[in-house]
PDB file of C-alpha atoms in Angstrom:
ATOM      1  CA  GLY O 172     -41.152 -53.329 -63.758  1.00 86.00           C
ATOM      2  CA  ASN O 173     -39.778 -52.328 -60.382  1.00 90.00           C
ATOM      3  CA  SER O 174     -40.820 -54.236 -57.280  1.00 93.00           C
ATOM      4  CA  VAL O 175     -39.697 -55.072 -53.748  1.00 95.00           C
ATOM      5  CA  THR O 176     -40.468 -58.259 -51.836  1.00 95.00           C
ATOM      6  CA  GLN O 177     -39.985 -58.459 -48.092  1.00 93.00           C
ATOM      7  CA  MET O 178     -39.959 -61.265 -45.622  1.00 83.00           C
ATOM      8  CA  GLU O 179     -43.472 -62.007 -44.397  1.00 80.00           C
ATOM      9  CA  GLY O 180     -44.284 -60.890 -40.904  1.00 83.00           C
ATOM     10  CA  PRO O 181     -44.982 -60.480 -38.162  1.00 93.00           C
ATOM     11  CA  VAL O 182     -41.629 -61.286 -36.562  1.00 95.00           C
ATOM     12  CA  THR O 183     -41.337 -61.724 -32.799  1.00 96.00           C
ATOM     13  CA  LEU O 184     -37.975 -61.964 -31.036  1.00 96.00           C
ATOM     14  CA  SER O 185     -36.597 -61.771 -27.540  1.00 97.00           C
ATOM     15  CA  GLU O 186     -34.405 -58.873 -26.469  1.00 97.00           C
ATOM     16  CA  GLU O 187     -30.734 -59.281 -27.494  1.00 96.00           C
ATOM     17  CA  ALA O 188     -31.599 -61.733 -30.282  1.00 97.00           C
ATOM     18  CA  PHE O 189     -30.100 -61.452 -33.767  1.00 97.00           C
ATOM     19  CA  LEU O 190     -32.374 -59.931 -36.391  1.00 96.00           C
ATOM     20  CA  THR O 191     -32.569 -60.528 -40.122  1.00 97.00           C
ATOM     21  CA  ILE O 192     -35.358 -59.181 -42.320  1.00 97.00           C
ATOM     22  CA  ASN O 193     -35.027 -60.321 -45.910  1.00 97.00           C
ATOM     23  CA  CYS O 194     -35.575 -58.005 -48.859  1.00 97.00           C
ATOM     24  CA  THR O 195     -35.183 -58.755 -52.563  1.00 97.00           C
ATOM     25  CA  TYR O 196     -35.890 -56.477 -55.471  1.00 97.00           C
ATOM     26  CA  THR O 197     -36.527 -56.386 -59.198  1.00 96.00           C
ATOM     27  CA  ALA O 198     -35.353 -53.353 -61.131  1.00 93.00           C
ATOM     28  CA  THR O 199     -33.609 -52.352 -64.318  1.00 86.00           C
ATOM     29  CA  GLY O 200     -30.285 -50.601 -64.135  1.00 86.00           C
ATOM     30  CA  TYR O 201     -28.835 -49.576 -60.802  1.00 90.00           C
ATOM     31  CA  PRO O 202     -31.482 -48.568 -58.265  1.00 93.00           C
ATOM     32  CA  SER O 203     -30.779 -47.074 -54.855  1.00 94.00           C
ATOM     33  CA  LEU O 204     -31.995 -49.109 -51.891  1.00 96.00           C
ATOM     34  CA  PHE O 205     -33.469 -47.977 -48.575  1.00 96.00           C
ATOM     35  CA  TRP O 206     -34.785 -49.227 -45.277  1.00 97.00           C
ATOM     36  CA  TYR O 207     -37.431 -47.096 -43.581  1.00 96.00           C
ATOM     37  CA  VAL O 208     -38.851 -47.645 -40.073  1.00 97.00           C
ATOM     38  CA  GLN O 209     -42.314 -46.729 -38.818  1.00 93.00           C
ATOM     39  CA  TYR O 210     -42.849 -46.535 -35.057  1.00 93.00           C
ATOM     40  CA  PRO O 211     -46.421 -46.844 -33.760  1.00 88.00           C
ATOM     41  CA  GLY O 212     -48.564 -43.854 -34.666  1.00 85.00           C
ATOM     42  CA  GLU O 213     -45.793 -42.107 -36.603  1.00 87.00           C
ATOM     43  CA  GLY O 214     -44.698 -41.539 -40.181  1.00 89.00           C
ATOM     44  CA  LEU O 215     -41.794 -43.315 -41.838  1.00 93.00           C
ATOM     45  CA  GLN O 216     -38.206 -42.428 -40.985  1.00 94.00           C
ATOM     46  CA  LEU O 217     -35.177 -43.247 -43.095  1.00 94.00           C
ATOM     47  CA  LEU O 218     -33.113 -45.896 -41.292  1.00 97.00           C
ATOM     48  CA  LEU O 219     -30.325 -46.460 -43.812  1.00 97.00           C
ATOM     49  CA  LYS O 220     -29.589 -46.473 -47.521  1.00 95.00           C
ATOM     50  CA  ALA O 221     -27.120 -47.716 -50.134  1.00 95.00           C
ATOM     51  CA  THR O 222     -26.701 -46.224 -53.572  1.00 92.00           C
ATOM     52  CA  LYS O 223     -24.447 -48.676 -55.394  1.00 92.00           C
ATOM     53  CA  ALA O 224     -23.525 -52.339 -55.436  1.00 93.00           C
ATOM     54  CA  ASP O 225     -21.541 -53.620 -52.419  1.00 95.00           C
ATOM     55  CA  ASP O 226     -22.285 -50.456 -50.417  1.00 95.00           C
ATOM     56  CA  LYS O 227     -23.199 -51.083 -46.791  1.00 97.00           C
ATOM     57  CA  GLY O 228     -25.695 -48.781 -45.128  1.00 96.00           C
ATOM     58  CA  SER O 229     -25.677 -48.589 -41.338  1.00 97.00           C
ATOM     59  CA  ASN O 230     -27.438 -46.698 -38.558  1.00 97.00           C
ATOM     60  CA  LYS O 231     -28.400 -47.335 -34.912  1.00 95.00           C
ATOM     61  CA  GLY O 232     -26.767 -50.787 -34.995  1.00 97.00           C
ATOM     62  CA  PHE O 233     -28.679 -51.848 -38.126  1.00 98.00           C
ATOM     63  CA  GLU O 234     -26.835 -52.796 -41.316  1.00 98.00           C
ATOM     64  CA  ALA O 235     -27.731 -53.786 -44.865  1.00 98.00           C
ATOM     65  CA  THR O 236     -25.482 -54.548 -47.842  1.00 97.00           C
ATOM     66  CA  TYR O 237     -26.481 -53.892 -51.450  1.00 97.00           C
ATOM     67  CA  ARG O 238     -25.957 -57.247 -53.225  1.00 96.00           C
ATOM     68  CA  LYS O 239     -26.517 -56.867 -56.946  1.00 94.00           C
ATOM     69  CA  GLU O 240     -25.688 -60.493 -57.737  1.00 94.00           C
ATOM     70  CA  THR O 241     -28.538 -61.720 -55.533  1.00 95.00           C
ATOM     71  CA  THR O 242     -30.705 -58.563 -55.915  1.00 96.00           C
ATOM     72  CA  SER O 243     -30.988 -58.366 -52.140  1.00 97.00           C
ATOM     73  CA  PHE O 244     -30.737 -55.797 -49.338  1.00 98.00           C
ATOM     74  CA  HIS O 245     -31.308 -57.750 -46.118  1.00 98.00           C
ATOM     75  CA  LEU O 246     -31.565 -55.826 -42.849  1.00 98.00           C
ATOM     76  CA  GLU O 247     -29.563 -57.127 -39.854  1.00 98.00           C
ATOM     77  CA  LYS O 248     -28.949 -56.171 -36.252  1.00 98.00           C
ATOM     78  CA  GLY O 249     -26.796 -58.111 -33.838  1.00 96.00           C
ATOM     79  CA  SER O 250     -28.743 -57.491 -30.630  1.00 95.00           C
ATOM     80  CA  VAL O 251     -32.268 -56.069 -30.755  1.00 97.00           C
ATOM     81  CA  GLN O 252     -33.927 -53.979 -28.062  1.00 97.00           C
ATOM     82  CA  VAL O 253     -37.556 -53.532 -27.082  1.00 96.00           C
ATOM     83  CA  SER O 254     -37.348 -50.037 -28.571  1.00 95.00           C
ATOM     84  CA  ASP O 255     -36.718 -51.569 -32.027  1.00 97.00           C
ATOM     85  CA  SER O 256     -40.327 -52.769 -32.158  1.00 97.00           C
ATOM     86  CA  ALA O 257     -41.759 -51.154 -35.295  1.00 96.00           C
ATOM     87  CA  VAL O 258     -42.702 -51.820 -38.907  1.00 95.00           C
ATOM     88  CA  TYR O 259     -39.753 -51.954 -41.306  1.00 96.00           C
ATOM     89  CA  PHE O 260     -40.073 -51.146 -45.011  1.00 95.00           C
ATOM     90  CA  CYS O 261     -37.579 -51.955 -47.749  1.00 96.00           C
ATOM     91  CA  ALA O 262     -37.746 -49.615 -50.741  1.00 95.00           C
ATOM     92  CA  LEU O 263     -35.978 -48.881 -53.997  1.00 94.00           C
ATOM     93  CA  SER O 264     -35.581 -45.770 -56.083  1.00 92.00           C
ATOM     94  CA  PRO O 265     -35.138 -46.569 -59.789  1.00 89.00           C
ATOM     95  CA  GLN O 266     -31.990 -45.233 -61.373  1.00 87.00           C
ATOM     96  CA  GLY O 267     -32.429 -41.553 -62.225  1.00 82.00           C
ATOM     97  CA  ALA O 268     -35.911 -41.348 -60.706  1.00 82.00           C
ATOM     98  CA  GLN O 269     -37.219 -39.549 -57.627  1.00 80.00           C
ATOM     99  CA  LYS O 270     -39.891 -42.124 -56.840  1.00 86.00           C
ATOM    100  CA  LEU O 271     -39.800 -44.813 -54.175  1.00 91.00           C
ATOM    101  CA  VAL O 272     -41.223 -48.311 -54.587  1.00 92.00           C
ATOM    102  CA  PHE O 273     -41.979 -49.966 -51.255  1.00 93.00           C
ATOM    103  CA  GLY O 274     -42.193 -53.526 -50.047  1.00 93.00           C
ATOM    104  CA  GLN O 275     -45.215 -54.538 -47.998  1.00 93.00           C
ATOM    105  CA  GLY O 276     -43.536 -53.958 -44.626  1.00 93.00           C
ATOM    106  CA  THR O 277     -42.516 -56.331 -41.823  1.00 95.00           C
ATOM    107  CA  ARG O 278     -43.860 -55.847 -38.308  1.00 94.00           C
ATOM    108  CA  LEU O 279     -41.212 -56.554 -35.669  1.00 96.00           C
ATOM    109  CA  THR O 280     -42.029 -57.071 -31.990  1.00 96.00           C
ATOM    110  CA  ILE O 281     -39.279 -57.449 -29.398  1.00 97.00           C
ATOM    111  CA  ASN O 282     -40.218 -58.983 -26.052  1.00 96.00           C
ATOM    112  CA  PRO O 283     -38.224 -58.178 -22.879  1.00 93.00           C
TER     113      PRO O 283
ATOM    114  CA  ASN H  69     -37.917 -26.958 -37.783  1.00 69.00           C
ATOM    115  CA  ALA H  70     -41.191 -28.919 -37.966  1.00 79.00           C
ATOM    116  CA  GLY H  71     -40.272 -30.992 -41.063  1.00 92.00           C
ATOM    117  CA  VAL H  72     -43.385 -32.268 -42.856  1.00 95.00           C
ATOM    118  CA  THR H  73     -46.759 -31.507 -41.270  1.00 96.00           C
ATOM    119  CA  GLN H  74     -50.170 -32.875 -42.234  1.00 97.00           C
ATOM    120  CA  THR H  75     -53.710 -31.915 -41.312  1.00 96.00           C
ATOM    121  CA  PRO H  76     -56.016 -33.337 -40.197  1.00 96.00           C
ATOM    122  CA  LYS H  77     -54.718 -36.342 -38.219  1.00 94.00           C
ATOM    123  CA  PHE H  78     -58.030 -38.184 -38.384  1.00 95.00           C
ATOM    124  CA  GLN H  79     -61.121 -37.794 -40.552  1.00 96.00           C
ATOM    125  CA  VAL H  80     -64.365 -39.699 -41.047  1.00 97.00           C
ATOM    126  CA  LEU H  81     -66.372 -39.087 -44.224  1.00 96.00           C
ATOM    127  CA  LYS H  82     -69.566 -40.422 -45.675  1.00 97.00           C
ATOM    128  CA  THR H  83     -69.549 -41.866 -49.189  1.00 97.00           C
ATOM    129  CA  GLY H  84     -69.767 -39.056 -51.726  1.00 97.00           C
ATOM    130  CA  GLN H  85     -68.407 -36.316 -49.485  1.00 97.00           C
ATOM    131  CA  SER H  86     -65.340 -34.337 -50.487  1.00 96.00           C
ATOM    132  CA  MET H  87     -62.332 -33.211 -48.514  1.00 96.00           C
ATOM    133  CA  THR H  88     -58.803 -31.881 -48.881  1.00 97.00           C
ATOM    134  CA  LEU H  89     -55.775 -33.190 -47.019  1.00 97.00           C
ATOM    135  CA  GLN H  90     -53.167 -30.546 -46.376  1.00 97.00           C
ATOM    136  CA  CYS H  91     -49.383 -30.977 -46.340  1.00 97.00           C
ATOM    137  CA  ALA H  92     -46.606 -28.469 -45.739  1.00 97.00           C
ATOM    138  CA  GLN H  93     -42.824 -28.735 -45.428  1.00 97.00           C
ATOM    139  CA  ASP H  94     -40.310 -26.236 -44.097  1.00 96.00           C
ATOM    140  CA  MET H  95     -37.118 -27.807 -45.462  1.00 94.00           C
ATOM    141  CA  ASN H  96     -37.115 -25.859 -48.743  1.00 94.00           C
ATOM    142  CA  HIS H  97     -37.530 -29.125 -50.648  1.00 94.00           C
ATOM    143  CA  ASN H  98     -38.362 -29.100 -54.333  1.00 93.00           C
ATOM    144  CA  SER H  99     -40.277 -32.382 -54.552  1.00 94.00           C
ATOM    145  CA  MET H 100     -43.374 -33.540 -52.690  1.00 95.00           C
ATOM    146  CA  TYR H 101     -45.365 -36.776 -52.702  1.00 96.00           C
ATOM    147  CA  TRP H 102     -48.649 -38.303 -51.586  1.00 97.00           C
ATOM    148  CA  TYR H 103     -48.849 -41.993 -50.617  1.00 97.00           C
ATOM    149  CA  ARG H 104     -51.538 -44.239 -49.243  1.00 96.00           C
ATOM    150  CA  GLN H 105     -50.787 -47.084 -46.840  1.00 93.00           C
ATOM    151  CA  ASP H 106     -53.013 -50.134 -46.742  1.00 91.00           C
ATOM    152  CA  PRO H 107     -52.487 -53.292 -44.660  1.00 83.00           C
ATOM    153  CA  GLY H 108     -50.153 -55.769 -46.324  1.00 79.00           C
ATOM    154  CA  MET H 109     -49.497 -53.499 -49.305  1.00 81.00           C
ATOM    155  CA  GLY H 110     -46.810 -51.109 -48.158  1.00 85.00           C
ATOM    156  CA  LEU H 111     -47.037 -47.549 -49.411  1.00 92.00           C
ATOM    157  CA  ARG H 112     -48.296 -46.736 -52.894  1.00 94.00           C
ATOM    158  CA  LEU H 113     -47.657 -43.448 -54.654  1.00 94.00           C
ATOM    159  CA  ILE H 114     -50.776 -41.469 -55.544  1.00 96.00           C
ATOM    160  CA  TYR H 115     -49.317 -38.270 -57.037  1.00 96.00           C
ATOM    161  CA  TYR H 116     -46.074 -36.398 -56.852  1.00 94.00           C
ATOM    162  CA  SER H 117     -44.728 -32.968 -57.675  1.00 95.00           C
ATOM    163  CA  ALA H 118     -41.141 -32.865 -58.843  1.00 90.00           C
ATOM    164  CA  SER H 119     -41.022 -29.084 -58.531  1.00 89.00           C
ATOM    165  CA  GLU H 120     -43.300 -26.126 -57.923  1.00 89.00           C
ATOM    166  CA  GLY H 121     -45.847 -25.888 -60.703  1.00 88.00           C
ATOM    167  CA  THR H 122     -45.668 -29.520 -61.827  1.00 92.00           C
ATOM    168  CA  THR H 123     -47.626 -32.604 -60.804  1.00 95.00           C
ATOM    169  CA  ASP H 124     -47.615 -36.184 -62.081  1.00 94.00           C
ATOM    170  CA  LYS H 125     -49.623 -39.324 -61.502  1.00 95.00           C
ATOM    171  CA  GLY H 126     -48.223 -42.158 -59.480  1.00 93.00           C
ATOM    172  CA  GLU H 127     -49.330 -45.761 -59.183  1.00 91.00           C
ATOM    173  CA  VAL H 128     -52.897 -45.201 -57.863  1.00 95.00           C
ATOM    174  CA  PRO H 129     -54.174 -41.721 -58.927  1.00 97.00           C
ATOM    175  CA  ASN H 130     -57.821 -42.544 -59.674  1.00 96.00           C
ATOM    176  CA  GLY H 131     -60.281 -40.675 -57.454  1.00 96.00           C
ATOM    177  CA  TYR H 132     -57.743 -38.054 -56.352  1.00 97.00           C
ATOM    178  CA  ASN H 133     -56.553 -34.625 -57.422  1.00 97.00           C
ATOM    179  CA  VAL H 134     -53.597 -32.597 -56.182  1.00 97.00           C
ATOM    180  CA  SER H 135     -52.494 -28.982 -56.053  1.00 96.00           C
ATOM    181  CA  ARG H 136     -48.949 -27.730 -55.538  1.00 95.00           C
ATOM    182  CA  LEU H 137     -49.957 -24.420 -54.039  1.00 87.00           C
ATOM    183  CA  ASN H 138     -46.397 -23.122 -53.650  1.00 94.00           C
ATOM    184  CA  LYS H 139     -43.021 -24.612 -52.824  1.00 95.00           C
ATOM    185  CA  ARG H 140     -44.083 -25.434 -49.253  1.00 96.00           C
ATOM    186  CA  GLU H 141     -47.569 -26.837 -49.710  1.00 97.00           C
ATOM    187  CA  PHE H 142     -49.035 -29.825 -51.564  1.00 97.00           C
ATOM    188  CA  SER H 143     -52.691 -30.753 -51.054  1.00 97.00           C
ATOM    189  CA  LEU H 144     -54.619 -33.914 -51.911  1.00 98.00           C
ATOM    190  CA  ARG H 145     -58.332 -33.704 -52.728  1.00 97.00           C
ATOM    191  CA  LEU H 146     -60.963 -36.429 -52.737  1.00 96.00           C
ATOM    192  CA  GLU H 147     -63.862 -35.098 -54.800  1.00 93.00           C
ATOM    193  CA  SER H 148     -66.339 -37.899 -54.034  1.00 96.00           C
ATOM    194  CA  ALA H 149     -65.053 -40.222 -51.341  1.00 95.00           C
ATOM    195  CA  ALA H 150     -65.561 -43.985 -51.623  1.00 97.00           C
ATOM    196  CA  PRO H 151     -65.087 -46.733 -48.997  1.00 96.00           C
ATOM    197  CA  SER H 152     -62.113 -48.017 -51.044  1.00 96.00           C
ATOM    198  CA  GLN H 153     -60.312 -44.776 -50.147  1.00 97.00           C
ATOM    199  CA  THR H 154     -60.285 -45.694 -46.462  1.00 97.00           C
ATOM    200  CA  SER H 155     -56.558 -45.653 -45.721  1.00 97.00           C
ATOM    201  CA  VAL H 156     -53.714 -43.848 -44.026  1.00 95.00           C
ATOM    202  CA  TYR H 157     -52.334 -41.053 -46.181  1.00 97.00           C
ATOM    203  CA  PHE H 158     -48.749 -39.877 -45.954  1.00 96.00           C
ATOM    204  CA  CYS H 159     -47.152 -36.808 -47.436  1.00 97.00           C
ATOM    205  CA  ALA H 160     -43.402 -36.725 -48.066  1.00 96.00           C
ATOM    206  CA  SER H 161     -40.831 -34.313 -49.433  1.00 95.00           C
ATOM    207  CA  SER H 162     -37.312 -34.500 -50.837  1.00 93.00           C
ATOM    208  CA  GLU H 163     -34.674 -32.153 -52.174  1.00 89.00           C
ATOM    209  CA  GLY H 164     -35.436 -33.345 -55.701  1.00 78.00           C
ATOM    210  CA  ARG H 165     -32.049 -34.821 -56.456  1.00 75.00           C
ATOM    211  CA  THR H 166     -31.446 -38.460 -57.222  1.00 72.00           C
ATOM    212  CA  PRO H 167     -31.138 -40.735 -55.454  1.00 71.00           C
ATOM    213  CA  THR H 168     -34.093 -39.466 -53.485  1.00 77.00           C
ATOM    214  CA  THR H 169     -34.206 -39.394 -49.698  1.00 86.00           C
ATOM    215  CA  GLN H 170     -37.774 -38.696 -48.702  1.00 91.00           C
ATOM    216  CA  TYR H 171     -38.980 -37.261 -45.381  1.00 93.00           C
ATOM    217  CA  PHE H 172     -42.449 -38.228 -44.229  1.00 94.00           C
ATOM    218  CA  GLY H 173     -45.217 -36.527 -42.313  1.00 95.00           C
ATOM    219  CA  PRO H 174     -47.122 -38.214 -39.443  1.00 93.00           C
ATOM    220  CA  GLY H 175     -50.050 -39.281 -41.636  1.00 94.00           C
ATOM    221  CA  THR H 176     -53.811 -38.773 -41.859  1.00 96.00           C
ATOM    222  CA  ARG H 177     -56.092 -41.682 -41.014  1.00 95.00           C
ATOM    223  CA  LEU H 178     -59.187 -41.455 -43.228  1.00 97.00           C
ATOM    224  CA  THR H 179     -62.288 -43.597 -42.881  1.00 96.00           C
ATOM    225  CA  VAL H 180     -65.034 -43.469 -45.505  1.00 96.00           C
ATOM    226  CA  LEU H 181     -68.342 -44.977 -44.402  1.00 96.00           C
TER     227      LEU H 181
END
């Protein structure tokens, strides 16, 4: 079946540190991959996406590359800010489907 | 443009009570979804509606019913609430094309005592 596994949290970093949140997936065919972010008390917002192998999604300084050979979609940011504190969800959409399958989420806290 | 709106924001029920969670979107999207979010489990799909007039079960449909009232509105009903349904519920919508990009509402926090 389809599944997403994310790096266990919570993750705590200092401002301006480098961020990596690992995400691996299991799926048949060619899924699309997403990162969503949830700020405190809010719903999820799309952060970035990639729809085919070797695509790089990017937004607000965050990047993730769709690696089919390692079935991964790791989220990175070169210099985090306090305002990046949130819960981050990796998700996949199976090929040809409208559904999303989510990972368990990773809580990120950035200290000034 | 409000996006996806949900009511109520918070609700406390007693076991056995019923209630309906309301969701509306103003983006003219074809598809709508209901998820529940539980600690450590991410979001799980309860039901979805690919287009007006159709509904389908997701991963965890037991204990819930849905109604796609029109293109804008998609409601979730708990007929007889149980403590296991204590969760945060999110509604989402998308254009209905693949790959899907879903837009989420702010959520409803439900506690069943």
